Short mmCIF file of C-alpha atoms and ligand atoms in Angstrom, two decimals:
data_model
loop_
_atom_site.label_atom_id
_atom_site.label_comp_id
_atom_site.label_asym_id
_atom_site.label_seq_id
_atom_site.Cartn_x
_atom_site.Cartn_y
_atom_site.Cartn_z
CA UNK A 395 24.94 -30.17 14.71
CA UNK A 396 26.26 -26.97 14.47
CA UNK A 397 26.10 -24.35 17.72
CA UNK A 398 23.01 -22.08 17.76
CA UNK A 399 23.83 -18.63 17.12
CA UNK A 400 22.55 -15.93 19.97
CA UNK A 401 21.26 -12.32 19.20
CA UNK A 402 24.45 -9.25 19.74
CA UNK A 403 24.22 -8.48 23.22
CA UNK A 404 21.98 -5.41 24.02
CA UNK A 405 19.63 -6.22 21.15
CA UNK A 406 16.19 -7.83 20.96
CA UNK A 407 13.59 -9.87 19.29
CA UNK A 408 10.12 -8.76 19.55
CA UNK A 409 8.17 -11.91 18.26
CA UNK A 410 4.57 -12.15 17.14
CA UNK A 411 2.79 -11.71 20.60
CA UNK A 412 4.91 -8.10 21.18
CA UNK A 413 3.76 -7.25 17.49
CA UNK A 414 0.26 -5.49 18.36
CA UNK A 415 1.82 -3.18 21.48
CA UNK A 416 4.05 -1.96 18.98
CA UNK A 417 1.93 -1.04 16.05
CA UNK A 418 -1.09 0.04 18.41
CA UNK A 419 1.99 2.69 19.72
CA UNK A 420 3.56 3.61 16.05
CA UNK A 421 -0.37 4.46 14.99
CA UNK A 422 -0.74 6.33 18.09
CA UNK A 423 2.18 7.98 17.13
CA UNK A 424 1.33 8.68 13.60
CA UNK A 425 -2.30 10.12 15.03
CA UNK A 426 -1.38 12.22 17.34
CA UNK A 427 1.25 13.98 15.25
CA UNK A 428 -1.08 14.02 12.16
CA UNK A 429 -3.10 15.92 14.86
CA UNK A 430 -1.22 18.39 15.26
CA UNK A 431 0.56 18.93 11.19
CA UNK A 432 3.82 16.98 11.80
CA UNK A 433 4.23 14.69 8.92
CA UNK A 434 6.65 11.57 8.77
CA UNK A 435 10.08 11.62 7.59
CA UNK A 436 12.59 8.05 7.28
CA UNK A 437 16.28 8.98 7.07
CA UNK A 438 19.34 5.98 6.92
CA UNK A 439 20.89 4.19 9.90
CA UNK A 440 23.73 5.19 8.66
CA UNK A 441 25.12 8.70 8.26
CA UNK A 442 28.65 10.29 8.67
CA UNK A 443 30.57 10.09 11.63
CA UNK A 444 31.19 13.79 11.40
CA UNK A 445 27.39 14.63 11.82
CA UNK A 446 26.97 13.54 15.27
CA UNK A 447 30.62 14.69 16.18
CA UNK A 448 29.21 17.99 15.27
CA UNK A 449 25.63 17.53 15.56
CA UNK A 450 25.57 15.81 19.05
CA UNK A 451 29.12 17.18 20.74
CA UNK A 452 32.27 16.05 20.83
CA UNK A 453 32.54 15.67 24.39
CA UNK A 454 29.31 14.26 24.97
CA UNK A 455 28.98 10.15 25.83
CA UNK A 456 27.14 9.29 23.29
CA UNK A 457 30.02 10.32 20.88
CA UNK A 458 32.99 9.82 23.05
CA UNK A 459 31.78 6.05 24.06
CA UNK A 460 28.68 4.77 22.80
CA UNK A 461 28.96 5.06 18.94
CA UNK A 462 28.73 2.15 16.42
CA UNK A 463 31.28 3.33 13.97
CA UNK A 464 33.34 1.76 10.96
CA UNK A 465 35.74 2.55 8.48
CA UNK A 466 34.79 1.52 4.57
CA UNK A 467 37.19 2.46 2.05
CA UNK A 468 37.85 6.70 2.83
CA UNK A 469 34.53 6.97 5.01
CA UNK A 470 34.13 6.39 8.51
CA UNK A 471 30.38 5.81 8.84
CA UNK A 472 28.52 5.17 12.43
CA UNK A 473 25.09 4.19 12.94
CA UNK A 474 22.46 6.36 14.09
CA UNK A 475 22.28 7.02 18.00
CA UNK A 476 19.74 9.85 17.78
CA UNK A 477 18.08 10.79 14.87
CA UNK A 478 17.82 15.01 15.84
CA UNK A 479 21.24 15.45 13.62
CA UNK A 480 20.02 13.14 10.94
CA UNK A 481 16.57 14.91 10.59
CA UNK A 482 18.46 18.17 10.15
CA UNK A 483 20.86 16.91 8.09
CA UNK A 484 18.16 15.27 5.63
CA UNK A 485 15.83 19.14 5.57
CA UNK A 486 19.38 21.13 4.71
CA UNK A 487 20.12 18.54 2.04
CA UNK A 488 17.04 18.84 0.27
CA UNK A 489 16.92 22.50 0.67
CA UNK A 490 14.20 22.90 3.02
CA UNK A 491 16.13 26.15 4.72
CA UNK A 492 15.49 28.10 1.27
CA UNK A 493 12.23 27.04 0.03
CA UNK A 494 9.94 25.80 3.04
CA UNK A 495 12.33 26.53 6.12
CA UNK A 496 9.65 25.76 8.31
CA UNK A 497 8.67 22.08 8.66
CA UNK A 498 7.58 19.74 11.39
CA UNK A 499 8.57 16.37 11.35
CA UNK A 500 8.24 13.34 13.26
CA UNK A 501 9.99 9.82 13.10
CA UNK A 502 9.89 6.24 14.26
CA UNK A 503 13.07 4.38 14.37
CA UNK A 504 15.49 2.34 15.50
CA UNK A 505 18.63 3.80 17.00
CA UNK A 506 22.27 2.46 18.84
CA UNK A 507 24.50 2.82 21.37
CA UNK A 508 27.13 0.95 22.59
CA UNK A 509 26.05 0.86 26.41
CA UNK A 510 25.86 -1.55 29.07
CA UNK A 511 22.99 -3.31 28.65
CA UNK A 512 20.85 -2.98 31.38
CA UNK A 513 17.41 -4.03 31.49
CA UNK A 514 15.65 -0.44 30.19
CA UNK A 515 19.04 0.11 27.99
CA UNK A 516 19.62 -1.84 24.92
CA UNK A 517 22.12 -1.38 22.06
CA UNK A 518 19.71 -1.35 19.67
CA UNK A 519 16.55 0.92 20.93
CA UNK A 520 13.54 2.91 19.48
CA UNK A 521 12.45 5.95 19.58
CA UNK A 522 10.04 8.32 17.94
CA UNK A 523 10.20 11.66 17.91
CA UNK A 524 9.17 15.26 16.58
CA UNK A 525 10.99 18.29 15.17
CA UNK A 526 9.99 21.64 14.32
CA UNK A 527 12.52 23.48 11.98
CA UNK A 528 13.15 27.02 11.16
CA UNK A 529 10.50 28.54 14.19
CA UNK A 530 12.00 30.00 17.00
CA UNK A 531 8.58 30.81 18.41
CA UNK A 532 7.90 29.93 22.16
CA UNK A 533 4.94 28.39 20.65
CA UNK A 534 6.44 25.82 18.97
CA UNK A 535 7.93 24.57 22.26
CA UNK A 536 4.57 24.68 24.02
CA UNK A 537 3.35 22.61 20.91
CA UNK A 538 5.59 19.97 21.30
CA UNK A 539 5.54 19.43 24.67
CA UNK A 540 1.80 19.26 24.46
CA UNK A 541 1.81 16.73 21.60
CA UNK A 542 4.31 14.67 24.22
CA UNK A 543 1.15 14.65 26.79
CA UNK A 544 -1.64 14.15 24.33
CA UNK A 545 0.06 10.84 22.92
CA UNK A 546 0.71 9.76 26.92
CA UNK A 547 -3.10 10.41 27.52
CA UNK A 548 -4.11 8.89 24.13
CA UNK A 549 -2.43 5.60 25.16
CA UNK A 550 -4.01 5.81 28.91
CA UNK A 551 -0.78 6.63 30.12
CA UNK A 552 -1.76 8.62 33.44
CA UNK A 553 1.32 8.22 35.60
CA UNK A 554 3.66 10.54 34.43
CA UNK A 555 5.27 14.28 35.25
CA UNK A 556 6.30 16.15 33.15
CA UNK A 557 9.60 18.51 34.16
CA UNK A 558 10.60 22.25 31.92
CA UNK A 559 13.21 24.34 32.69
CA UNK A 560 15.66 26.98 30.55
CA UNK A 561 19.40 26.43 29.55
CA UNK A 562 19.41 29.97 28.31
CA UNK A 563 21.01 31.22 24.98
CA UNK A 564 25.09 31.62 24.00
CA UNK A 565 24.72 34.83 25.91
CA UNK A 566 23.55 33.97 28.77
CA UNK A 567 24.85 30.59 29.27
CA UNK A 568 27.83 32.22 29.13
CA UNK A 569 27.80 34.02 32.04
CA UNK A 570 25.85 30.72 33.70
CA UNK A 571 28.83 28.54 33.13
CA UNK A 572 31.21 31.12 34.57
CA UNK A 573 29.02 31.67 37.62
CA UNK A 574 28.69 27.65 38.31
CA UNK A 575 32.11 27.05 37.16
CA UNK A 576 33.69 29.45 40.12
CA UNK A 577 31.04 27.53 42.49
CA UNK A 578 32.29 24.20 41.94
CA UNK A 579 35.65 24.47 41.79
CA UNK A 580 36.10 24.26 45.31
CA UNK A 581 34.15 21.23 45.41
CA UNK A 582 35.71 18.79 43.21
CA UNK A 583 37.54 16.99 45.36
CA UNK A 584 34.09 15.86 46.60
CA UNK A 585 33.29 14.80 42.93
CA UNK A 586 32.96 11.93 40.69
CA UNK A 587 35.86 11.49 38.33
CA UNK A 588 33.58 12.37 35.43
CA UNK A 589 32.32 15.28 37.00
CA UNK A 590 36.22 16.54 37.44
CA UNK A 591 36.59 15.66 33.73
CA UNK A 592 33.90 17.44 32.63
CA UNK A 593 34.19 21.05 34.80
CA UNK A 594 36.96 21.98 32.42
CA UNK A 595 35.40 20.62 29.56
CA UNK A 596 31.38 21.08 29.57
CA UNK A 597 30.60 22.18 33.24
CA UNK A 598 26.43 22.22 32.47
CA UNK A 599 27.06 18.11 31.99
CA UNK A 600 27.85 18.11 36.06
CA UNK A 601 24.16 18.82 36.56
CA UNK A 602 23.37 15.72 35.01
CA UNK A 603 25.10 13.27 37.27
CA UNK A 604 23.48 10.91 39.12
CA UNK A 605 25.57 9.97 41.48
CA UNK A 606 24.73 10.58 45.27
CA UNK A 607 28.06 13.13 46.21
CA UNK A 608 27.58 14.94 42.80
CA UNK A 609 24.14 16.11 43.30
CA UNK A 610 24.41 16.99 46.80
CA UNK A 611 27.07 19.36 45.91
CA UNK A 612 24.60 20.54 42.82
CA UNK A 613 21.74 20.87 45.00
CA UNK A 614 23.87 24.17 46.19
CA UNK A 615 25.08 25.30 42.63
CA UNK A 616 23.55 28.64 41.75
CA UNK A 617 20.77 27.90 39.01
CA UNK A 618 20.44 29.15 35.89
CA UNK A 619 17.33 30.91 36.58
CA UNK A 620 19.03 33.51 38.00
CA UNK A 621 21.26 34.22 34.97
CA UNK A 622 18.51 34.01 32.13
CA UNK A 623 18.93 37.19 29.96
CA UNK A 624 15.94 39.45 29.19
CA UNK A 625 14.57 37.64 25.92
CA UNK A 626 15.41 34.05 27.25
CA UNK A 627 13.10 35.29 30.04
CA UNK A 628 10.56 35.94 28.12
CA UNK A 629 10.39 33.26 25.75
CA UNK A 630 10.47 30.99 28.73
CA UNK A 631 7.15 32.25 30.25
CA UNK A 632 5.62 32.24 27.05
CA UNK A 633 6.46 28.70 26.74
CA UNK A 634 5.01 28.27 30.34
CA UNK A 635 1.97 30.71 29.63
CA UNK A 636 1.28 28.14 26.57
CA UNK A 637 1.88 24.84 28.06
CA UNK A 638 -0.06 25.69 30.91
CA UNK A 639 -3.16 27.16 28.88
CA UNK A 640 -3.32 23.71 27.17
CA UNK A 641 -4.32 22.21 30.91
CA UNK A 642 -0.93 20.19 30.60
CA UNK A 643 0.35 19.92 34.53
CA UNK A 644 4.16 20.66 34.69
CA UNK A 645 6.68 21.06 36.99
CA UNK A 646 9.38 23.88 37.29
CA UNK A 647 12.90 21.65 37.42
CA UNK A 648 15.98 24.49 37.30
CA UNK A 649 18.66 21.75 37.39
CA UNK A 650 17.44 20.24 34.26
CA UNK A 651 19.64 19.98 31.44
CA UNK A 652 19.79 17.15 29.24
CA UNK A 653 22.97 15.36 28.46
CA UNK A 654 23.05 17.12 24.65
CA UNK A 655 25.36 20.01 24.18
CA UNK A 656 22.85 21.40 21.71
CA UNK A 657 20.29 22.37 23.78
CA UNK A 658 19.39 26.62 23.89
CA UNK A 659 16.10 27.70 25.84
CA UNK A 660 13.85 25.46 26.51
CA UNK A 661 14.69 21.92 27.68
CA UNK A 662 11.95 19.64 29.07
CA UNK A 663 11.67 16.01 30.39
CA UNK A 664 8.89 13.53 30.99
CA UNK A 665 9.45 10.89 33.30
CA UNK A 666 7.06 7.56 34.92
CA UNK A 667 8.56 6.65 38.08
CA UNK A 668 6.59 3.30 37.86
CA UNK A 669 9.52 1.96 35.44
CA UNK A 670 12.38 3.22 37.79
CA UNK A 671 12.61 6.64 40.14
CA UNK A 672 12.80 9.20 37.09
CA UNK A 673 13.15 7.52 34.29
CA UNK A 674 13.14 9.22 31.41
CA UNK A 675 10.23 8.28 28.47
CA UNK A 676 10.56 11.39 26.77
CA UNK A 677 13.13 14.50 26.53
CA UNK A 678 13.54 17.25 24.33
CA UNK A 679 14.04 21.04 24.37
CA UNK A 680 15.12 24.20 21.83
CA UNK A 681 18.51 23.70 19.26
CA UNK A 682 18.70 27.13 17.58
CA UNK A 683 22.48 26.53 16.63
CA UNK A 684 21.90 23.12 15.51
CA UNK A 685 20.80 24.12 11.75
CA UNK A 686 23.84 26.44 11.21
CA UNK A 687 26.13 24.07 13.25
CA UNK A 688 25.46 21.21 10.18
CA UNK A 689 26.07 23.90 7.57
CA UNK A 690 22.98 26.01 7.62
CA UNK A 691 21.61 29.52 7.97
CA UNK A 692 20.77 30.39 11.59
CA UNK A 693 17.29 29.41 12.15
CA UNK A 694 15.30 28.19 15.37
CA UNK A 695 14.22 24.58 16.00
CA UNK A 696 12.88 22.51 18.75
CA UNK A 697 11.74 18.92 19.34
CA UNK A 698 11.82 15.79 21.07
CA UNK A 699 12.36 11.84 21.50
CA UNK A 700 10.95 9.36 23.45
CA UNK A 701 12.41 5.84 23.84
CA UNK A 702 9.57 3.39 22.54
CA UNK A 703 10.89 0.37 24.81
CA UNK A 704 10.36 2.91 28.32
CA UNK A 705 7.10 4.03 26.81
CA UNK A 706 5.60 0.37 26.09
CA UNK A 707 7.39 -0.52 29.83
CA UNK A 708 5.25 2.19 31.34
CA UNK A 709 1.83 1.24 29.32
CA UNK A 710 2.43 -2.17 31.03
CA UNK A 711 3.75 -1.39 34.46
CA UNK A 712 0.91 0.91 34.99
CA UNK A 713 -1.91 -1.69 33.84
CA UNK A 714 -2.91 -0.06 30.65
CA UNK A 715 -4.54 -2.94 29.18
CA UNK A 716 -2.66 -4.14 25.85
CA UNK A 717 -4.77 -4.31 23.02
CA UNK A 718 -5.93 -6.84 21.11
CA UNK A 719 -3.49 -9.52 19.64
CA UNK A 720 -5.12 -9.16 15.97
CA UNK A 721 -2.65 -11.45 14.25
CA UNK A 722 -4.78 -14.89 14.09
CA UNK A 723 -6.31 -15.78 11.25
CA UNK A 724 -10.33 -15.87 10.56
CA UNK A 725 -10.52 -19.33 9.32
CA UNK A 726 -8.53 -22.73 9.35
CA UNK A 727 -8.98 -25.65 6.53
CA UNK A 728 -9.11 -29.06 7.29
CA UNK A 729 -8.04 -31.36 4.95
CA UNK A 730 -9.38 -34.51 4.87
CA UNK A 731 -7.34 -37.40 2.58
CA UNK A 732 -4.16 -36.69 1.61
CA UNK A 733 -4.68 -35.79 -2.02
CA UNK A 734 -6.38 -33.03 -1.20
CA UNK A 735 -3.52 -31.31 -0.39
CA UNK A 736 -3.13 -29.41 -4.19
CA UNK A 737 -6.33 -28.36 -4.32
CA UNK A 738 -6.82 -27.53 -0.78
CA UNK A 739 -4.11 -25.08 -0.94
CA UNK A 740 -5.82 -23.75 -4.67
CA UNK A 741 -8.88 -23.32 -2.19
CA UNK A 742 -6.19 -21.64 0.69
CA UNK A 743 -5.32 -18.85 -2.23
CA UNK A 744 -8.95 -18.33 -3.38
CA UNK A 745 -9.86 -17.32 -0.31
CA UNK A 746 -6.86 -15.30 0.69
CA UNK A 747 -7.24 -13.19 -2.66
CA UNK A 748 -10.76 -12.62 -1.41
CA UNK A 749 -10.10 -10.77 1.47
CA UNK A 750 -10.43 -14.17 3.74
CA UNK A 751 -7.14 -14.57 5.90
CA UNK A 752 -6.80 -18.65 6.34
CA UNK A 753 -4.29 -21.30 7.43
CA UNK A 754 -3.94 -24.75 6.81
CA UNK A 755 -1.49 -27.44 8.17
CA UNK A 756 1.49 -27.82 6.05
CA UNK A 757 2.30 -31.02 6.85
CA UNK A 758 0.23 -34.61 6.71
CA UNK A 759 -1.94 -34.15 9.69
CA UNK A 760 -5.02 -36.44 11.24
CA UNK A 761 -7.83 -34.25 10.87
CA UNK A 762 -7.68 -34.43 14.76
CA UNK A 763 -4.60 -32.76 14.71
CA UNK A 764 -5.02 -30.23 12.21
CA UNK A 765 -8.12 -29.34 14.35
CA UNK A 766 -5.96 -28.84 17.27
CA UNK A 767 -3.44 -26.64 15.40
CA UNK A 768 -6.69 -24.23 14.64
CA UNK A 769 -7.48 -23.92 18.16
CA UNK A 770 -3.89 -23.43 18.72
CA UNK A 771 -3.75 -20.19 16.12
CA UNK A 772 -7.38 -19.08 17.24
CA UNK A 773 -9.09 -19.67 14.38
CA UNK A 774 -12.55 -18.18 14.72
CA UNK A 775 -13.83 -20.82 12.46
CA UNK A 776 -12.96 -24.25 10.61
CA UNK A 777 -13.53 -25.35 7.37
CA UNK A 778 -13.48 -28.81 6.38
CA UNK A 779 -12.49 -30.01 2.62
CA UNK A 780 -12.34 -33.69 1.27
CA UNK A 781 -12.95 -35.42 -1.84
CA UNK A 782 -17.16 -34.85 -1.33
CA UNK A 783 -16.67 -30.94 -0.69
CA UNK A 784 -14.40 -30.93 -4.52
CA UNK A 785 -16.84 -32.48 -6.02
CA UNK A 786 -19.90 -30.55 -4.80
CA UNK A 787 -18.23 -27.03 -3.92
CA UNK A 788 -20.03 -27.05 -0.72
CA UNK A 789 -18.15 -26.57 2.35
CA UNK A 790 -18.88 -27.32 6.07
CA UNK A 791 -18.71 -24.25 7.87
CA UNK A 792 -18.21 -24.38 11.67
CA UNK A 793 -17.75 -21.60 14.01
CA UNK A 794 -15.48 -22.74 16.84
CA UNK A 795 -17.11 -20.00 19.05
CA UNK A 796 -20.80 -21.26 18.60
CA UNK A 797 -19.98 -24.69 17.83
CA UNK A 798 -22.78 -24.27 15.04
CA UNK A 799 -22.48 -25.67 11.86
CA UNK A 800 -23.36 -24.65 8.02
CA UNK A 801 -22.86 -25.93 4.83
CA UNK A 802 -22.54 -23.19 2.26
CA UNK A 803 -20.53 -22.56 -0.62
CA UNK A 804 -17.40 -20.36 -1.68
CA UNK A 805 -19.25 -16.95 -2.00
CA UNK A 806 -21.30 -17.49 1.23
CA UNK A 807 -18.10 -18.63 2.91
CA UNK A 808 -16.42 -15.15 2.20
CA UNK A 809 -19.85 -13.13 3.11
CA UNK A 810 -19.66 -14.74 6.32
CA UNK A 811 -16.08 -14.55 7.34
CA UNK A 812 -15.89 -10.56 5.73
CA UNK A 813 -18.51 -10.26 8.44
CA UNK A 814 -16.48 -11.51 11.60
ZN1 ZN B 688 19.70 34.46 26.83
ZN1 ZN B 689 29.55 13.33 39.10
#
C-alpha cells in the first residue's frame, strides 16, 4: 500500500456537515449586499506579483513574508492574499474609471498567506468583502461599515464592537509620522525588533504591534487625532454623524491603523472577543491612492474584508444556532432481488429528473441493510422496488417519520415527496 497523502499544512477540508454554515453565510452575504446595490465580482487567484508589491506595500508582511509566489517562464505570479488590489486591478482593466467610475462591489473568495498556522490562521483562508470605487464621499464609508453590522445582525451575531478611527490624508499623515516619529525615537531601545525595523521604514506599522513593551510605549505616542487636517476632520465626523444615525454602536479607537499601507481617512475594525481578546472578523477603511497607485486616475474608494473562518468561529462560539443540514436526500430505494439493480437505478433517474432527490445502495445489500444505510443518510422516506412493484408500477411508500405506509404509483410518488 502506498502512504496516504495529508492536506499542505495551513489548509483545510470542509466536508459535507460544514457545507450548510457556509452557504447559509455566502447567501447572507449575497443578501445583505444586494441590499444595499453592491453586486458580485470573481477575479483569478492568481495575479502579478507586482500588483500587491504595489497595491499592498512593499514593506508590509504580507508582501515581505507571507506571499505564495512562483516564477513561470518571464512572469513571476503569486496567489491572491487579499483581493482589495485584485478588485481594482480587474475595474481599471475593463475601463470602469472612464465609463462607470463609480461601482460597488463585493466578493467571496479564497485567499493565502504563508503564515504560521495557528488555529484562527490558515494558509489558505476566506474572506468576503465590499468595495466602493471612484466615491470619496464620507457616505460611502458610513455605508460600508453599516452593511458590516447589518450582515453581523442578519446572522444573529450580537457579540461584537465595532472600532473607527482616522489615518488622515498624505498631508496630514505627514506631519503625523514626523510628530510620532520624534516621540519614539527615544524609546526604541524598549522596542521589539520589528518595531525598530519598521520606525525608519513605516513608523504608523508600530501602532499595530501587539506585543506587551510596544504598546505600553504607544499608549503614550501622540495620536493622530490631534494632527487631522481641516477636511480629514470633517469627513471624519461625517462618517461618524452617518454611522451613528444608522443606530450602529461604535467605538472611538485613535490607535487604530490597520497593517495596510494603503489606508487614507477612515479605517475601521470589528472585532468578537468570544473567538480570542480582539480578534479581528472584519477590517476595512478609505484607499484614495490605491486607484492611481495601480495605474489609474485619482479617484476615492473605500471598503472592507472579513475573514469567513473568524466569522463562522464567532456564529458558533456565541451559540447562534447553525442551520439546517439540508443535504439528505427525500427518499431512499430499496431494492429487493438482485436483478433489479438496472431498472432500479432507471427508476433512481426518473425520479431525480422529476425534481425527487433519491439514493440507493450501490452495492449488493440485504434489504436490511440498505434500510439501515437510509436511516443513516436521513431519508425522510423509503421506497421499496422488486420484481412485483416492475410488473405492476406500484410502489410501497413508507414515511420513516410516521412509520405509515402507501402504495401509490410514480406520479403520486413525486406529488408526495414535491410536498415534503
Ligand atoms: Zn488630511
Ligand atoms: Zn513592537
Amino acid at each position: 500500500m502506498s502512504r496516504a497523502i495529508s492536506r499542505v499544512k495551513g489548509t483545510k477540508d470542509i466536508f459535507p456537515g460544514q457545507i450548510a454554515r457556509w452557504r447559509h453565510l455566502e447567501e447572507a452575504v449575497g443578501d445583505v449586499c444586494g441590499l444595499y446595490g453592491f453586486r458580485e465580482i470573481r477575479t483569478p487567484m492568481l495575479e502579478p506579483t507586482e500588483l500587491f508589491v504595489r497595491g499592498v506595500g512593499e514593506v508590509t508582511d504580507i508582501v515581505e513574508k507571507e506571499m505564495y509566489t512562483f516564477q513561470r517562464s518571464e512572469d513571476s505570479v503569486s496567489l491572491r492574499p487579499e483581493a482589495t488590489a485584485p478588485v481594482v486591478r480587474a475595474y481599471l482593466e475593463a475601463g470602469f474609471d472612464k465609463n462607470a467610475p463609480q461601482q460597488k462591489l463585493y466578493y467571496i473568495g479564497a485567499m493565502f498567506r504563508y503564515e504560521r498556522p495557528q488555529a484562527s490562521r490558515q494558509r489558505q483562508f476566506h474572506q468576503f468583502g465590499v468595495e466602493v470605487l471612484g466615491s470619496s464621499s464620507p457616505l460611502a464609508d458610513a455605508e460600508t461599515i453599516v452593511l458590516a453590522c447589518d450582515l453581523y445582525d442578519s446572522l444573529g451575531l450580537e457579540q461584537y464592537e465595532t472600532m473607527i478611527n482616522s489615518v488622515g490624508c498624505v498631508d496630514c499623515r505627514a506631519e503625523y509620522r514626523a510628530a510620532l516619529s520624534s516621540a519614539l525615537a527615544p524609546r526604541l531601545a524598549q522596542m521589539c525588533e520589528d518595531c525598530n525595523r519598521r520606525h525608519g521604514r513605516n513608523v504608523f506599522r508600530m501602532l499595530d504591534c501587539k506585543q506587551a513593551r510596544c504598546t505600553e510605549v504607544m499608549a503614550e505616542a501622540p495620536s493622530m487625532a490631534a494632527s487631522l487636517c481641516e477636511a480629514c476632520h470633517q469627513h471624519h465626523a461625517e462618517v461618524l454623524a452617518a454611522v451613528e444615525a444608522a443606530g450602529v454602536e461604535y467605538i472611538e479607537n485613535p490607535r487604530l491603523v490597520r497593517g495596510l499601507d494603503y489606508y487614507t481617512r477612515t479605517v475601521y475594525e470589528i472585532t468578537c472577543d468570544a473567538i480570542g481578546a480582539r480578534s479581528t472578523i472584519c477590517g476595512g477603511g478609505r484607499y484614495d491612492g490605491l486607484i492611481a497607485e495601480l495605474g489609474g486616475p485619482s479617484l476615492g474608494a473605500v471598503g472592507f474584508a472579513s475573514g469567513m473562518e473568524a466569522t463562522l468561529l464567532a456564529l458558533e462560539k456565541t451559540g447562534v444556532e447553525p442551520p439546517a443540514d439540508g443535504s439528505a436526500v427525500d427518499l431512499f430505494l430499496i431494492l429487493i432481488g438482485d436483478e433489479q439493480r438496472p431498472s432500479g437505478f432507471n427508476l433512481a433517474t426518473k425520479l431525480r429528473r422529476a425534481g425527487v432527490s433519491c439514493q440507493f445502495e450501490l452495492g449488493v445489500k440485504s434489504p436490511k441493510a440498505q434500510m439501515r444505510a437510509a436511516n443513516r443518510c436521513g431519508a425522510r422516506f423509503t421506497l421499496f422496488f422488486g420484481p412485483a412493484e416492475a410488473a405492476s408500477g406500484r410502489y410501497k411508500l413508507r414515511d420513516l417519520t410516521t412509520r405509515e405506509e402507501v402504495e401509490v404509483g410514480f406520479e403520486e410518488v413525486c406529488s408526495r415527496l414535491s410536498a415534503v
